[in-house]
Amino acid sequence: MKIGILGTGMVGNTIGSKLVQLNYQVKMGSRSADNPKAIEWAKSAGEDAFQGTFAEAAAFGEIIFNCTKGEFSLAVLHEAGAGNMAGKILVDVANPLDFSKGMPPTLLPELTNTTSLGEEIQKAFPQVKVVKTLNTVNCKLMVNARLLDAEHDLFICGNDDAAKVSIKHILREDFKWASIIDLGDITNSRATEMILPLWVRLYGKLQTPNFNLKVVT
Ligand SMILES: NC(=O)c1ccc[n+]([C@@H]2O[C@H](COP(=O)([O-])OP(=O)(O)OC[C@H]3O[C@@H](n4cnc5c(N)ncnc54)[C@H](OP(=O)(O)O)[C@@H]3O)[C@@H](O)[C@H]2O)c1
């Protein structure tokens, strides 16, 4: 299967590399056709790793991952092109963090509380099946839930049930997530994005990004 990864940061790199190892074909996209980080990644990740613009990666992927800086994700997706994504699943792992006033970051006010990045992406691209997941954990944990020797939970939400079934399959089989909590439609992404203010504080306290939450009843 072909995957488009939008983003050349550590998340795009980590998810892309893992998927190539699992025999997917992966094209990483960025603002330019000759992004040095993307070129380096494509050289080192293996024969099935390719790179190009955001639009080329979106057109390539049967499934697309949004791994871009949250404040620019909507602009990036417009650049990727609605036509290149229509009818496809977009896995949104981005968070609308605002680092402009230093650490810890806040959530961008126009993308939180009564809405969210995931919802705004779904509104802007109604032909795309947006699935919000993986945004509440560090990228190393995203692709290998067994990194923690404990029970822990991953959240997922989105409007299209069949799209969520496909992504849950990848999460379980490829990324080894044993416990996935389906919160419902895409409006629930405001809740998972609002975990981030807690996440960054726990990171400060624990001094490791390798931790997660477990919901008990
Ligand atoms: N780091 C983690 O473990 C983690 C965990 C959970 C969720 N997330 C979320 O995952 C996303 C990716 O995080 P990251 O740390 O890998 O990378 P990042 O530095 O947040 O984002 C990198 C991507 O954003 C694009 N970008 C940056 N400025 C831009 C601008 N002005 N206009 C258009 N695009 C721009 C870059 O494009 P170019 O390639 O063209 O430079 C690059 O592809 C973020 O939303 C983050 O909150 C991260």
XYZ file of C-alpha atoms and ligand atoms in Angstrom:
265
model
C 0.000 0.000 0.000
C 1.152 3.563 -0.739
C 1.354 6.113 2.048
C 1.800 9.890 1.796
C 3.495 11.564 4.737
C 3.065 15.338 4.963
C 5.891 16.564 7.157
C 9.661 16.304 7.455
C 9.938 16.631 11.243
C 10.591 13.844 13.720
C 7.014 12.557 13.451
C 6.994 12.293 9.667
C 10.423 10.708 9.799
C 9.493 8.162 12.492
C 6.135 7.116 11.004
C 7.577 7.064 7.479
C 10.560 4.926 8.476
C 8.401 2.451 10.369
C 5.990 2.065 7.451
C 8.855 1.489 4.974
C 10.234 -1.202 7.322
C 6.765 -2.793 7.204
C 6.895 -2.913 3.375
C 4.653 0.047 2.637
C 5.744 2.469 -0.085
C 6.070 5.929 1.452
C 6.450 9.400 -0.071
C 7.392 12.208 2.330
C 6.210 15.691 1.351
C 7.407 19.180 2.197
C 7.077 22.757 0.930
C 9.836 22.255 -1.616
C 10.793 19.442 -3.975
C 14.369 19.442 -2.656
C 14.010 19.659 1.122
C 17.374 18.408 2.498
C 15.731 16.544 5.409
C 13.345 14.739 3.050
C 16.134 13.899 0.592
C 18.266 12.506 3.428
C 15.320 10.498 4.756
C 14.497 9.020 1.338
C 18.169 8.036 0.860
C 18.487 6.331 4.227
C 15.048 4.786 4.832
C 15.131 2.192 2.067
C 14.107 1.422 -1.500
C 10.453 2.150 -0.884
C 11.070 5.643 0.516
C 10.450 8.615 -1.770
C 10.143 12.355 -1.337
C 8.565 15.340 -3.072
C 6.243 18.278 -2.498
C 3.199 18.178 -0.218
C 1.011 17.842 -3.344
C 3.106 14.978 -4.725
C 3.018 13.098 -1.416
C -0.756 13.585 -1.128
C -1.320 12.378 -4.695
C 0.936 9.337 -4.067
C -0.694 8.143 -0.851
C -3.730 5.899 -0.656
C -3.626 6.900 3.006
C -2.108 10.261 4.029
C -0.620 11.248 7.400
C -0.649 14.921 8.440
C 2.586 15.342 10.421
C 2.967 19.116 10.050
C 3.220 21.917 12.590
C -0.377 22.399 13.735
C -0.556 26.148 13.163
C 0.300 25.602 9.485
C -1.540 22.312 8.883
C -4.573 23.874 7.169
C -2.323 25.913 4.848
C -0.235 22.816 4.109
C -3.328 20.767 3.283
C -4.558 23.471 0.881
C -1.113 23.310 -0.740
C -1.377 19.506 -0.881
C -4.613 19.993 -2.804
C -8.168 18.885 -2.054
C -8.238 16.938 -5.320
C -5.163 14.913 -4.348
C -6.821 13.876 -1.075
C -10.470 13.449 -2.109
C -11.982 10.137 -1.007
C -8.827 9.191 0.928
C -8.151 8.770 4.644
C -6.130 11.547 6.270
C -4.661 10.523 9.627
C -4.218 13.756 11.561
C -1.527 13.485 14.225
C -0.914 17.248 14.509
C -1.586 19.474 17.502
C -2.438 23.210 17.345
C 0.351 24.276 19.686
C 1.464 27.891 20.075
C 5.113 28.214 21.138
C 5.236 31.986 20.513
C 5.195 32.832 24.228
C 7.705 30.186 25.204
C 7.342 26.968 27.168
C 5.050 25.358 27.953
C 3.112 25.976 24.741
C -0.578 26.888 24.753
C -3.280 25.772 22.324
C -4.086 28.259 19.554
C -7.330 29.923 20.736
C -8.974 29.752 17.299
C -8.373 25.983 17.207
C -9.481 24.857 20.637
C -12.265 24.456 23.189
C -15.268 24.911 20.879
C -13.439 23.519 17.855
C -10.121 21.808 17.065
C -7.563 21.309 14.323
C -9.084 17.939 13.432
C -12.559 19.439 13.070
C -11.367 22.413 11.044
C -9.508 20.079 8.673
C -12.659 17.983 8.228
C -14.745 21.157 7.589
C -12.229 22.510 5.071
C -11.933 19.174 3.221
C -15.357 17.465 3.323
C -14.283 14.872 0.705
C -11.462 13.654 2.958
C -11.998 11.055 5.686
C -10.189 12.622 8.629
C -9.145 10.257 11.419
C -7.584 11.884 14.464
C -5.255 9.634 16.435
C -1.676 9.250 17.768
C -1.510 12.973 18.638
C -1.449 12.287 22.402
C 1.775 10.266 22.440
C 5.410 10.789 21.494
C 6.387 9.641 17.993
C 8.557 6.734 19.184
C 5.552 5.396 21.076
C 3.194 6.108 18.142
C 4.857 3.407 16.046
C 5.674 0.985 18.869
C 3.180 0.895 21.717
C 5.183 -1.950 23.317
C 7.912 0.544 24.189
C 6.053 0.831 27.499
C 5.814 -2.339 29.525
C 2.344 -1.490 30.829
C -1.279 -1.182 29.739
C -1.992 2.185 28.172
C -4.563 3.740 25.850
C -4.687 5.417 22.473
C -7.614 7.600 21.386
C -9.158 7.717 17.927
C -12.044 9.703 16.460
C -13.508 10.559 13.077
C -16.777 10.692 11.169
C -16.192 7.724 8.837
C -16.499 4.345 10.567
C -14.889 2.367 7.736
C -11.906 4.743 7.729
C -11.492 4.217 11.468
C -11.622 0.418 10.999
C -8.773 0.654 8.436
C -6.645 2.836 10.683
C -7.336 0.735 13.800
C -6.022 -2.241 11.808
C -2.727 -0.426 11.135
C -2.543 0.736 14.765
C -3.068 -2.799 16.091
C -1.125 -4.880 13.589
C 1.707 -2.522 12.642
C 2.130 -0.196 15.623
C 1.076 -2.825 18.246
C -1.610 -0.784 20.022
C -3.583 -3.196 22.214
C -6.050 -0.674 23.653
C -7.688 1.868 21.346
C -10.551 3.977 22.649
C -12.885 5.179 19.882
C -14.385 8.424 21.156
C -16.776 8.866 18.229
C -16.986 11.601 15.594
C -14.348 14.180 14.695
C -15.639 16.744 17.224
C -13.905 14.560 19.818
C -10.537 15.696 18.498
C -10.976 18.839 20.595
C -10.765 16.592 23.666
C -7.651 14.720 22.562
C -5.901 17.923 21.482
C -6.730 19.392 24.909
C -4.702 16.600 26.508
C -1.593 18.394 25.247
C -1.355 21.023 28.026
C -1.250 18.099 30.489
C 1.147 16.125 28.258
C 3.749 18.896 28.093
C 3.636 19.349 31.868
C 4.037 15.622 32.475
C 6.984 15.688 30.084
C 8.557 18.455 32.156
C 7.965 16.504 35.352
C 8.968 13.023 34.152
C 11.892 14.193 31.967
C 11.064 11.524 29.355
C 8.581 11.616 26.462
C 7.966 7.886 26.796
C 4.833 7.817 28.938
C 1.092 7.550 28.345
C -2.305 7.586 30.003
C -4.445 4.608 31.098
C -8.173 5.051 31.623
C -9.635 2.855 34.366
C -13.255 2.316 35.372
N 7.071 15.256 18.252
C 6.219 14.341 18.657
O 6.589 13.272 19.165
C 4.744 14.596 18.479
C 3.821 13.816 19.171
C 2.446 13.997 18.933
C 2.038 14.950 18.004
N 2.957 15.732 17.362
C 2.511 16.713 16.370
O 2.966 16.260 15.097
C 3.214 17.369 14.234
C 4.632 17.260 13.658
O 5.588 17.431 14.675
P 7.162 17.403 14.355
O 7.832 17.727 15.633
O 7.507 16.171 13.622
O 7.377 18.548 13.273
P 7.095 20.131 13.272
O 8.408 20.823 13.369
O 6.028 20.499 14.232
O 6.498 20.308 11.781
C 7.306 20.062 10.672
C 6.521 20.253 9.404
O 5.758 21.475 9.444
C 5.988 22.190 8.233
N 5.995 23.649 8.469
C 6.698 24.324 9.398
N 6.515 25.658 9.244
C 5.684 25.801 8.195
C 5.126 26.930 7.527
N 5.400 28.188 7.922
N 4.310 26.716 6.497
C 4.041 25.459 6.069
N 4.545 24.340 6.666
C 5.349 24.519 7.695
C 7.366 21.785 7.771
O 7.430 21.947 6.357
P 8.804 21.715 5.560
O 8.958 20.235 5.493
O 8.561 22.337 4.237
O 9.894 22.397 6.366
C 7.476 20.347 8.214
O 7.073 19.464 7.192
C 2.985 18.625 15.077
O 1.700 19.118 14.830
C 3.102 18.115 16.519
O 2.348 18.891 17.438
C 4.302 15.594 17.605
